[in-house]
Amino acid sequence: MKNKILSSLLVATLLGGSFSLLSANGGVEDTQIGLRKTPLNDEKDVKLQDFKFGSGSAGESQKIERSYENAPPLIPHDTEGMLPITQQDNACIGCHAAEVAQDIGATPMPKSHYYDLRNKKALTDGISDSRYNCVQCHVPQAQTKPLVGNSFKPDFRNENEKHQSNLLDVINQGVK
Ligand code: HEC
Ligand code: HEC
C-alpha cells in the first residue's frame, strides 16, 4: 500500500480535535519527504549508517571548538563504560567535578553547574540536580557526513570563548 502524504498548500483544519489536510495538487510520496528516503510509516527498511564516535579515550582526545559562545561543549572522548548515567553512577562527575578536574586534565564544570538558577543561589555541596544528566546537553560526536549542509558561522566576542564558557557571568547581559 502506498502512503500518500499531501503536501504543498497544506490547509490544516482543526475539526473536533482532529486535523484534516487538504492539498491543491496530487501530493508527494512519503518516501520523498524524509531524509532517509524510506516510507515514513514503516521502519522495516531503515538502516543506521555506519558511524564511529570520536575514538580517543578520556585524556587522549582533542577538545572540539565550541559551536557558538557558551554552547555546551561536545564530548571529544569516547564514553565507553560511562553510559547510561544512573542515580548511583555518574562517571562524568568523577573526572569533571571542579575540585578534581584540573589534576586529571579534564575541563572543570563551570560555575553555572554549581548554581541554582531558580532560587538564584550558589550551591556549596555539589552540582545542581538539573545538571546531573550530562548527556542531556553534552553529546559525543560521530564521524558522519551531514545529510544537510550548514553554513552557520558562530560569532565569538573574543578568542577565549572558542574554548571556554562563562555563562553565569554573562547570563543577564541584555536582560538587565
Ligand atoms: C576518566 C576521566 C573522564 C571521564 C570519566 C569523563 N571525562 Fe570528559 N574529559 C576528560 C578529559 C581529560 C577531557 C579533556 C580532553 C581529553 O584530554 O581527552 C574531557 C573533555 C570533556 C569535554 C570537553 C570539554 C571542553 O573544554 O571542550 C566534555 C564536554 C566532557 N569531557 C564531558 C564528559 C561527560 C558528559 C562525561 C560522562 C559521560 C565525561 N566527560 C566523562 C576526562 C573524563
Ligand atoms: C542543562 C544542560 C546541561 C547539563 C545537564 C550539563 N551541562 Fe555542562 N554545560 C552546559 C552549557 C550550556 C555549558 C556552557 C555554558 C556555561 O554554563 O558556562 C556547559 C559547560 C560545561 C563544561 C565546560 C566548562 C568551561 O569552563 O568551559 C564542562 C566541562 C561541562 N559543562 C561538563 C558537564 C558535566 C560533566 C555534566 C554532568 C555532570 C554537565 N556538564 C551537565 C550545559 C549543561
PDB file of N, CA and C in Angstrom, residues 60-134:
ATOM      1  N   GLU A  60      43.009  11.441  26.092  1.00  0.00           N
ATOM      2  CA  GLU A  60      43.765  11.342  24.843  1.00  0.00           C
ATOM      3  C   GLU A  60      43.052  11.973  23.653  1.00  0.00           C
ATOM      4  N   SER A  61      41.906  12.590  23.927  1.00  0.00           N
ATOM      5  CA  SER A  61      41.155  13.145  22.800  1.00  0.00           C
ATOM      6  C   SER A  61      41.483  14.632  22.626  1.00  0.00           C
ATOM      7  N   GLN A  62      41.090  15.177  21.494  1.00  0.00           N
ATOM      8  CA  GLN A  62      41.281  16.598  21.204  1.00  0.00           C
ATOM      9  C   GLN A  62      39.983  17.337  21.455  1.00  0.00           C
ATOM     10  N   LYS A  63      40.030  18.379  22.264  1.00  0.00           N
ATOM     11  CA  LYS A  63      38.814  19.155  22.500  1.00  0.00           C
ATOM     12  C   LYS A  63      38.305  19.743  21.178  1.00  0.00           C
ATOM     13  N   ILE A  64      37.018  19.954  21.126  1.00  0.00           N
ATOM     14  CA  ILE A  64      36.389  20.457  19.901  1.00  0.00           C
ATOM     15  C   ILE A  64      35.980  21.916  20.125  1.00  0.00           C
ATOM     16  N   GLU A  65      36.256  22.757  19.149  1.00  0.00           N
ATOM     17  CA  GLU A  65      35.897  24.169  19.290  1.00  0.00           C
ATOM     18  C   GLU A  65      34.395  24.315  19.562  1.00  0.00           C
ATOM     19  N   ARG A  66      34.032  25.259  20.431  1.00  0.00           N
ATOM     20  CA  ARG A  66      32.621  25.446  20.776  1.00  0.00           C
ATOM     21  C   ARG A  66      31.815  25.807  19.531  1.00  0.00           C
ATOM     22  N   SER A  67      30.589  25.326  19.489  1.00  0.00           N
ATOM     23  CA  SER A  67      29.736  25.571  18.318  1.00  0.00           C
ATOM     24  C   SER A  67      29.340  27.038  18.224  1.00  0.00           C
ATOM     25  N   TYR A  68      29.212  27.664  19.371  1.00  0.00           N
ATOM     26  CA  TYR A  68      28.935  29.102  19.445  1.00  0.00           C
ATOM     27  C   TYR A  68      29.218  29.494  20.879  1.00  0.00           C
ATOM     28  N   GLU A  69      29.215  30.785  21.168  1.00  0.00           N
ATOM     29  CA  GLU A  69      29.574  31.236  22.509  1.00  0.00           C
ATOM     30  C   GLU A  69      28.645  30.614  23.562  1.00  0.00           C
ATOM     31  N   ASN A  70      29.253  29.991  24.553  1.00  0.00           N
ATOM     32  CA  ASN A  70      28.523  29.342  25.636  1.00  0.00           C
ATOM     33  C   ASN A  70      27.615  28.190  25.215  1.00  0.00           C
ATOM     34  N   ALA A  71      27.936  27.596  24.078  1.00  0.00           N
ATOM     35  CA  ALA A  71      27.282  26.337  23.710  1.00  0.00           C
ATOM     36  C   ALA A  71      27.833  25.249  24.622  1.00  0.00           C
ATOM     37  N   PRO A  72      27.033  24.266  24.985  1.00  0.00           N
ATOM     38  CA  PRO A  72      27.589  23.160  25.778  1.00  0.00           C
ATOM     39  C   PRO A  72      28.663  22.459  24.956  1.00  0.00           C
ATOM     40  N   PRO A  73      29.892  22.347  25.477  1.00  0.00           N
ATOM     41  CA  PRO A  73      30.934  21.712  24.665  1.00  0.00           C
ATOM     42  C   PRO A  73      30.578  20.264  24.327  1.00  0.00           C
ATOM     43  N   LEU A  74      30.994  19.840  23.139  1.00  0.00           N
ATOM     44  CA  LEU A  74      30.795  18.456  22.712  1.00  0.00           C
ATOM     45  C   LEU A  74      31.773  17.563  23.470  1.00  0.00           C
ATOM     46  N   ILE A  75      31.383  16.322  23.662  1.00  0.00           N
ATOM     47  CA  ILE A  75      32.271  15.373  24.353  1.00  0.00           C
ATOM     48  C   ILE A  75      33.274  14.848  23.332  1.00  0.00           C
ATOM     49  N   PRO A  76      34.571  15.161  23.509  1.00  0.00           N
ATOM     50  CA  PRO A  76      35.551  14.775  22.493  1.00  0.00           C
ATOM     51  C   PRO A  76      36.038  13.337  22.656  1.00  0.00           C
ATOM     52  N   HIS A  77      35.872  12.767  23.867  1.00  0.00           N
ATOM     53  CA  HIS A  77      36.440  11.423  24.119  1.00  0.00           C
ATOM     54  C   HIS A  77      35.344  10.367  24.015  1.00  0.00           C
ATOM     55  N   ASP A  78      35.734   9.098  23.944  1.00  0.00           N
ATOM     56  CA  ASP A  78      34.675   8.090  23.893  1.00  0.00           C
ATOM     57  C   ASP A  78      34.045   7.946  25.280  1.00  0.00           C
ATOM     58  N   THR A  79      32.841   7.386  25.298  1.00  0.00           N
ATOM     59  CA  THR A  79      32.093   7.318  26.561  1.00  0.00           C
ATOM     60  C   THR A  79      31.879   5.854  26.953  1.00  0.00           C
ATOM     61  N   GLU A  80      32.733   5.015  26.431  1.00  0.00           N
ATOM     62  CA  GLU A  80      32.664   3.579  26.705  1.00  0.00           C
ATOM     63  C   GLU A  80      32.626   3.323  28.217  1.00  0.00           C
ATOM     64  N   GLY A  81      31.621   2.604  28.671  1.00  0.00           N
ATOM     65  CA  GLY A  81      31.528   2.236  30.078  1.00  0.00           C
ATOM     66  C   GLY A  81      31.001   3.348  30.979  1.00  0.00           C
ATOM     67  N   MET A  82      30.706   4.526  30.417  1.00  0.00           N
ATOM     68  CA  MET A  82      30.247   5.652  31.254  1.00  0.00           C
ATOM     69  C   MET A  82      28.738   5.826  31.188  1.00  0.00           C
ATOM     70  N   LEU A  83      28.110   5.213  30.196  1.00  0.00           N
ATOM     71  CA  LEU A  83      26.678   5.416  29.998  1.00  0.00           C
ATOM     72  C   LEU A  83      25.945   4.083  30.146  1.00  0.00           C
ATOM     73  N   PRO A  84      24.685   4.073  30.581  1.00  0.00           N
ATOM     74  CA  PRO A  84      23.926   5.266  30.920  1.00  0.00           C
ATOM     75  C   PRO A  84      24.307   5.822  32.293  1.00  0.00           C
ATOM     76  N   ILE A  85      24.055   7.106  32.471  1.00  0.00           N
ATOM     77  CA  ILE A  85      24.199   7.740  33.780  1.00  0.00           C
ATOM     78  C   ILE A  85      23.013   7.288  34.620  1.00  0.00           C
ATOM     79  N   THR A  86      23.273   6.781  35.803  1.00  0.00           N
ATOM     80  CA  THR A  86      22.165   6.348  36.660  1.00  0.00           C
ATOM     81  C   THR A  86      22.234   7.126  37.978  1.00  0.00           C
ATOM     82  N   GLN A  87      21.215   6.908  38.791  1.00  0.00           N
ATOM     83  CA  GLN A  87      21.170   7.602  40.082  1.00  0.00           C
ATOM     84  C   GLN A  87      22.412   7.261  40.929  1.00  0.00           C
ATOM     85  N   GLN A  88      22.867   5.997  40.806  1.00  0.00           N
ATOM     86  CA  GLN A  88      24.005   5.564  41.618  1.00  0.00           C
ATOM     87  C   GLN A  88      25.345   5.888  40.958  1.00  0.00           C
ATOM     88  N   ASP A  89      25.340   6.012  39.638  1.00  0.00           N
ATOM     89  CA  ASP A  89      26.606   6.012  38.940  1.00  0.00           C
ATOM     90  C   ASP A  89      26.701   7.140  37.913  1.00  0.00           C
ATOM     91  N   ASN A  90      27.592   8.096  38.160  1.00  0.00           N
ATOM     92  CA  ASN A  90      27.831   9.159  37.198  1.00  0.00           C
ATOM     93  C   ASN A  90      29.344   9.368  37.079  1.00  0.00           C
ATOM     94  N   ALA A  91      29.929   8.643  36.126  1.00  0.00           N
ATOM     95  CA  ALA A  91      31.380   8.689  35.932  1.00  0.00           C
ATOM     96  C   ALA A  91      31.848  10.087  35.554  1.00  0.00           C
ATOM     97  N   CYS A  92      31.012  10.835  34.858  1.00  0.00           N
ATOM     98  CA  CYS A  92      31.402  12.166  34.381  1.00  0.00           C
ATOM     99  C   CYS A  92      31.822  13.059  35.554  1.00  0.00           C
ATOM    100  N   ILE A  93      31.029  13.024  36.622  1.00  0.00           N
ATOM    101  CA  ILE A  93      31.330  13.868  37.787  1.00  0.00           C
ATOM    102  C   ILE A  93      32.690  13.484  38.368  1.00  0.00           C
ATOM    103  N   GLY A  94      32.985  12.187  38.343  1.00  0.00           N
ATOM    104  CA  GLY A  94      34.252  11.684  38.894  1.00  0.00           C
ATOM    105  C   GLY A  94      35.462  12.397  38.292  1.00  0.00           C
ATOM    106  N   CYS A  95      35.392  12.788  37.051  1.00  0.00           N
ATOM    107  CA  CYS A  95      36.530  13.468  36.417  1.00  0.00           C
ATOM    108  C   CYS A  95      36.308  14.967  36.233  1.00  0.00           C
ATOM    109  N   HIS A  96      35.054  15.382  36.110  1.00  0.00           N
ATOM    110  CA  HIS A  96      34.805  16.796  35.768  1.00  0.00           C
ATOM    111  C   HIS A  96      34.409  17.665  36.967  1.00  0.00           C
ATOM    112  N   ALA A  97      34.243  17.089  38.141  1.00  0.00           N
ATOM    113  CA  ALA A  97      33.940  17.896  39.329  1.00  0.00           C
ATOM    114  C   ALA A  97      35.049  18.925  39.479  1.00  0.00           C
ATOM    115  N   ALA A  98      34.668  20.156  39.802  1.00  0.00           N
ATOM    116  CA  ALA A  98      35.635  21.252  39.824  1.00  0.00           C
ATOM    117  C   ALA A  98      36.846  20.943  40.702  1.00  0.00           C
ATOM    118  N   GLU A  99      36.613  20.222  41.820  1.00  0.00           N
ATOM    119  CA  GLU A  99      37.728  20.027  42.754  1.00  0.00           C
ATOM    120  C   GLU A  99      38.741  18.976  42.297  1.00  0.00           C
ATOM    121  N   VAL A 100      38.373  18.125  41.325  1.00  0.00           N
ATOM    122  CA  VAL A 100      39.331  17.102  40.880  1.00  0.00           C
ATOM    123  C   VAL A 100      39.803  17.278  39.436  1.00  0.00           C
ATOM    124  N   ALA A 101      39.007  17.998  38.636  1.00  0.00           N
ATOM    125  CA  ALA A 101      39.222  18.010  37.184  1.00  0.00           C
ATOM    126  C   ALA A 101      40.637  18.423  36.784  1.00  0.00           C
ATOM    127  N   GLN A 102      41.121  19.499  37.402  1.00  0.00           N
ATOM    128  CA  GLN A 102      42.416  20.010  36.979  1.00  0.00           C
ATOM    129  C   GLN A 102      43.522  18.955  37.109  1.00  0.00           C
ATOM    130  N   ASP A 103      43.489  18.197  38.206  1.00  0.00           N
ATOM    131  CA  ASP A 103      44.503  17.169  38.414  1.00  0.00           C
ATOM    132  C   ASP A 103      44.452  16.098  37.334  1.00  0.00           C
ATOM    133  N   ILE A 104      43.234  15.844  36.822  1.00  0.00           N
ATOM    134  CA  ILE A 104      43.058  14.788  35.824  1.00  0.00           C
ATOM    135  C   ILE A 104      43.307  15.314  34.410  1.00  0.00           C
ATOM    136  N   GLY A 105      43.311  16.635  34.270  1.00  0.00           N
ATOM    137  CA  GLY A 105      43.477  17.219  32.927  1.00  0.00           C
ATOM    138  C   GLY A 105      42.153  17.390  32.215  1.00  0.00           C
ATOM    139  N   ALA A 106      41.036  17.237  32.966  1.00  0.00           N
ATOM    140  CA  ALA A 106      39.702  17.426  32.372  1.00  0.00           C
ATOM    141  C   ALA A 106      39.250  18.863  32.625  1.00  0.00           C
ATOM    142  N   THR A 107      38.354  19.349  31.786  1.00  0.00           N
ATOM    143  CA  THR A 107      37.818  20.696  31.996  1.00  0.00           C
ATOM    144  C   THR A 107      36.883  20.674  33.207  1.00  0.00           C
ATOM    145  N   PRO A 108      37.119  21.537  34.197  1.00  0.00           N
ATOM    146  CA  PRO A 108      36.210  21.559  35.358  1.00  0.00           C
ATOM    147  C   PRO A 108      34.821  22.033  34.960  1.00  0.00           C
ATOM    148  N   MET A 109      33.798  21.511  35.608  1.00  0.00           N
ATOM    149  CA  MET A 109      32.449  22.026  35.335  1.00  0.00           C
ATOM    150  C   MET A 109      32.415  23.500  35.723  1.00  0.00           C
ATOM    151  N   PRO A 110      31.710  24.306  34.936  1.00  0.00           N
ATOM    152  CA  PRO A 110      31.714  25.754  35.175  1.00  0.00           C
ATOM    153  C   PRO A 110      30.796  26.149  36.332  1.00  0.00           C
ATOM    154  N   LYS A 111      30.907  27.411  36.722  1.00  0.00           N
ATOM    155  CA  LYS A 111      30.117  27.933  37.856  1.00  0.00           C
ATOM    156  C   LYS A 111      28.624  27.723  37.678  1.00  0.00           C
ATOM    157  N   SER A 112      28.166  27.789  36.409  1.00  0.00           N
ATOM    158  CA  SER A 112      26.722  27.664  36.157  1.00  0.00           C
ATOM    159  C   SER A 112      26.180  26.321  36.635  1.00  0.00           C
ATOM    160  N   HIS A 113      27.050  25.285  36.705  1.00  0.00           N
ATOM    161  CA  HIS A 113      26.592  23.956  37.110  1.00  0.00           C
ATOM    162  C   HIS A 113      26.503  23.845  38.640  1.00  0.00           C
ATOM    163  N   TYR A 114      27.144  24.789  39.316  1.00  0.00           N
ATOM    164  CA  TYR A 114      27.115  24.816  40.789  1.00  0.00           C
ATOM    165  C   TYR A 114      26.226  25.965  41.260  1.00  0.00           C
ATOM    166  N   TYR A 115      25.165  26.162  40.553  1.00  0.00           N
ATOM    167  CA  TYR A 115      24.295  27.304  40.846  1.00  0.00           C
ATOM    168  C   TYR A 115      22.852  26.874  40.659  1.00  0.00           C
ATOM    169  N   ASP A 116      21.989  27.306  41.571  1.00  0.00           N
ATOM    170  CA  ASP A 116      20.562  27.028  41.478  1.00  0.00           C
ATOM    171  C   ASP A 116      19.915  28.250  40.827  1.00  0.00           C
ATOM    172  N   LEU A 117      19.689  28.135  39.525  1.00  0.00           N
ATOM    173  CA  LEU A 117      19.202  29.302  38.760  1.00  0.00           C
ATOM    174  C   LEU A 117      17.825  29.758  39.229  1.00  0.00           C
ATOM    175  N   ARG A 118      16.992  28.780  39.617  1.00  0.00           N
ATOM    176  CA  ARG A 118      15.614  29.142  40.004  1.00  0.00           C
ATOM    177  C   ARG A 118      15.618  29.993  41.262  1.00  0.00           C
ATOM    178  N   ASN A 119      16.441  29.610  42.246  1.00  0.00           N
ATOM    179  CA  ASN A 119      16.455  30.357  43.507  1.00  0.00           C
ATOM    180  C   ASN A 119      17.632  31.327  43.600  1.00  0.00           C
ATOM    181  N   LYS A 120      18.339  31.477  42.487  1.00  0.00           N
ATOM    182  CA  LYS A 120      19.482  32.405  42.416  1.00  0.00           C
ATOM    183  C   LYS A 120      20.438  32.205  43.579  1.00  0.00           C
ATOM    184  N   LYS A 121      20.920  30.966  43.709  1.00  0.00           N
ATOM    185  CA  LYS A 121      21.756  30.647  44.858  1.00  0.00           C
ATOM    186  C   LYS A 121      22.945  29.797  44.430  1.00  0.00           C
ATOM    187  N   ALA A 122      24.149  30.198  44.851  1.00  0.00           N
ATOM    188  CA  ALA A 122      25.314  29.355  44.591  1.00  0.00           C
ATOM    189  C   ALA A 122      25.205  28.117  45.473  1.00  0.00           C
ATOM    190  N   LEU A 123      25.588  26.948  44.942  1.00  0.00           N
ATOM    191  CA  LEU A 123      25.496  25.707  45.715  1.00  0.00           C
ATOM    192  C   LEU A 123      26.888  25.352  46.230  1.00  0.00           C
ATOM    193  N   THR A 124      26.939  24.904  47.464  1.00  0.00           N
ATOM    194  CA  THR A 124      28.249  24.589  48.032  1.00  0.00           C
ATOM    195  C   THR A 124      28.469  23.086  48.139  1.00  0.00           C
ATOM    196  N   ASP A 125      27.378  22.310  47.994  1.00  0.00           N
ATOM    197  CA  ASP A 125      27.545  20.857  48.171  1.00  0.00           C
ATOM    198  C   ASP A 125      27.376  20.090  46.852  1.00  0.00           C
ATOM    199  N   GLY A 126      28.010  20.585  45.809  1.00  0.00           N
ATOM    200  CA  GLY A 126      27.969  19.862  44.533  1.00  0.00           C
ATOM    201  C   GLY A 126      27.099  20.547  43.505  1.00  0.00           C
ATOM    202  N   ILE A 127      26.948  19.862  42.349  1.00  0.00           N
ATOM    203  CA  ILE A 127      26.233  20.486  41.232  1.00  0.00           C
ATOM    204  C   ILE A 127      24.736  20.488  41.469  1.00  0.00           C
ATOM    205  N   SER A 128      24.052  21.318  40.700  1.00  0.00           N
ATOM    206  CA  SER A 128      22.594  21.369  40.740  1.00  0.00           C
ATOM    207  C   SER A 128      22.032  20.066  40.161  1.00  0.00           C
ATOM    208  N   ASP A 129      20.921  19.584  40.720  1.00  0.00           N
ATOM    209  CA  ASP A 129      20.293  18.359  40.202  1.00  0.00           C
ATOM    210  C   ASP A 129      19.990  18.493  38.716  1.00  0.00           C
ATOM    211  N   SER A 130      19.695  19.712  38.272  1.00  0.00           N
ATOM    212  CA  SER A 130      19.323  19.904  36.863  1.00  0.00           C
ATOM    213  C   SER A 130      20.521  19.687  35.934  1.00  0.00           C
ATOM    214  N   ARG A 131      21.712  19.545  36.494  1.00  0.00           N
ATOM    215  CA  ARG A 131      22.905  19.317  35.684  1.00  0.00           C
ATOM    216  C   ARG A 131      23.372  17.873  35.760  1.00  0.00           C
ATOM    217  N   TYR A 132      22.648  17.046  36.501  1.00  0.00           N
ATOM    218  CA  TYR A 132      23.148  15.697  36.782  1.00  0.00           C
ATOM    219  C   TYR A 132      23.263  14.845  35.516  1.00  0.00           C
ATOM    220  N   ASN A 133      22.268  14.976  34.636  1.00  0.00           N
ATOM    221  CA  ASN A 133      22.254  14.131  33.438  1.00  0.00           C
ATOM    222  C   ASN A 133      23.025  14.807  32.298  1.00  0.00           C
ATOM    223  N   CYS A 134      24.358  14.745  32.388  1.00  0.00           N
ATOM    224  CA  CYS A 134      25.246  15.485  31.478  1.00  0.00           C
ATOM    225  C   CYS A 134      24.871  15.331  30.005  1.00  0.00           C
TER     226      CYS A 134
END
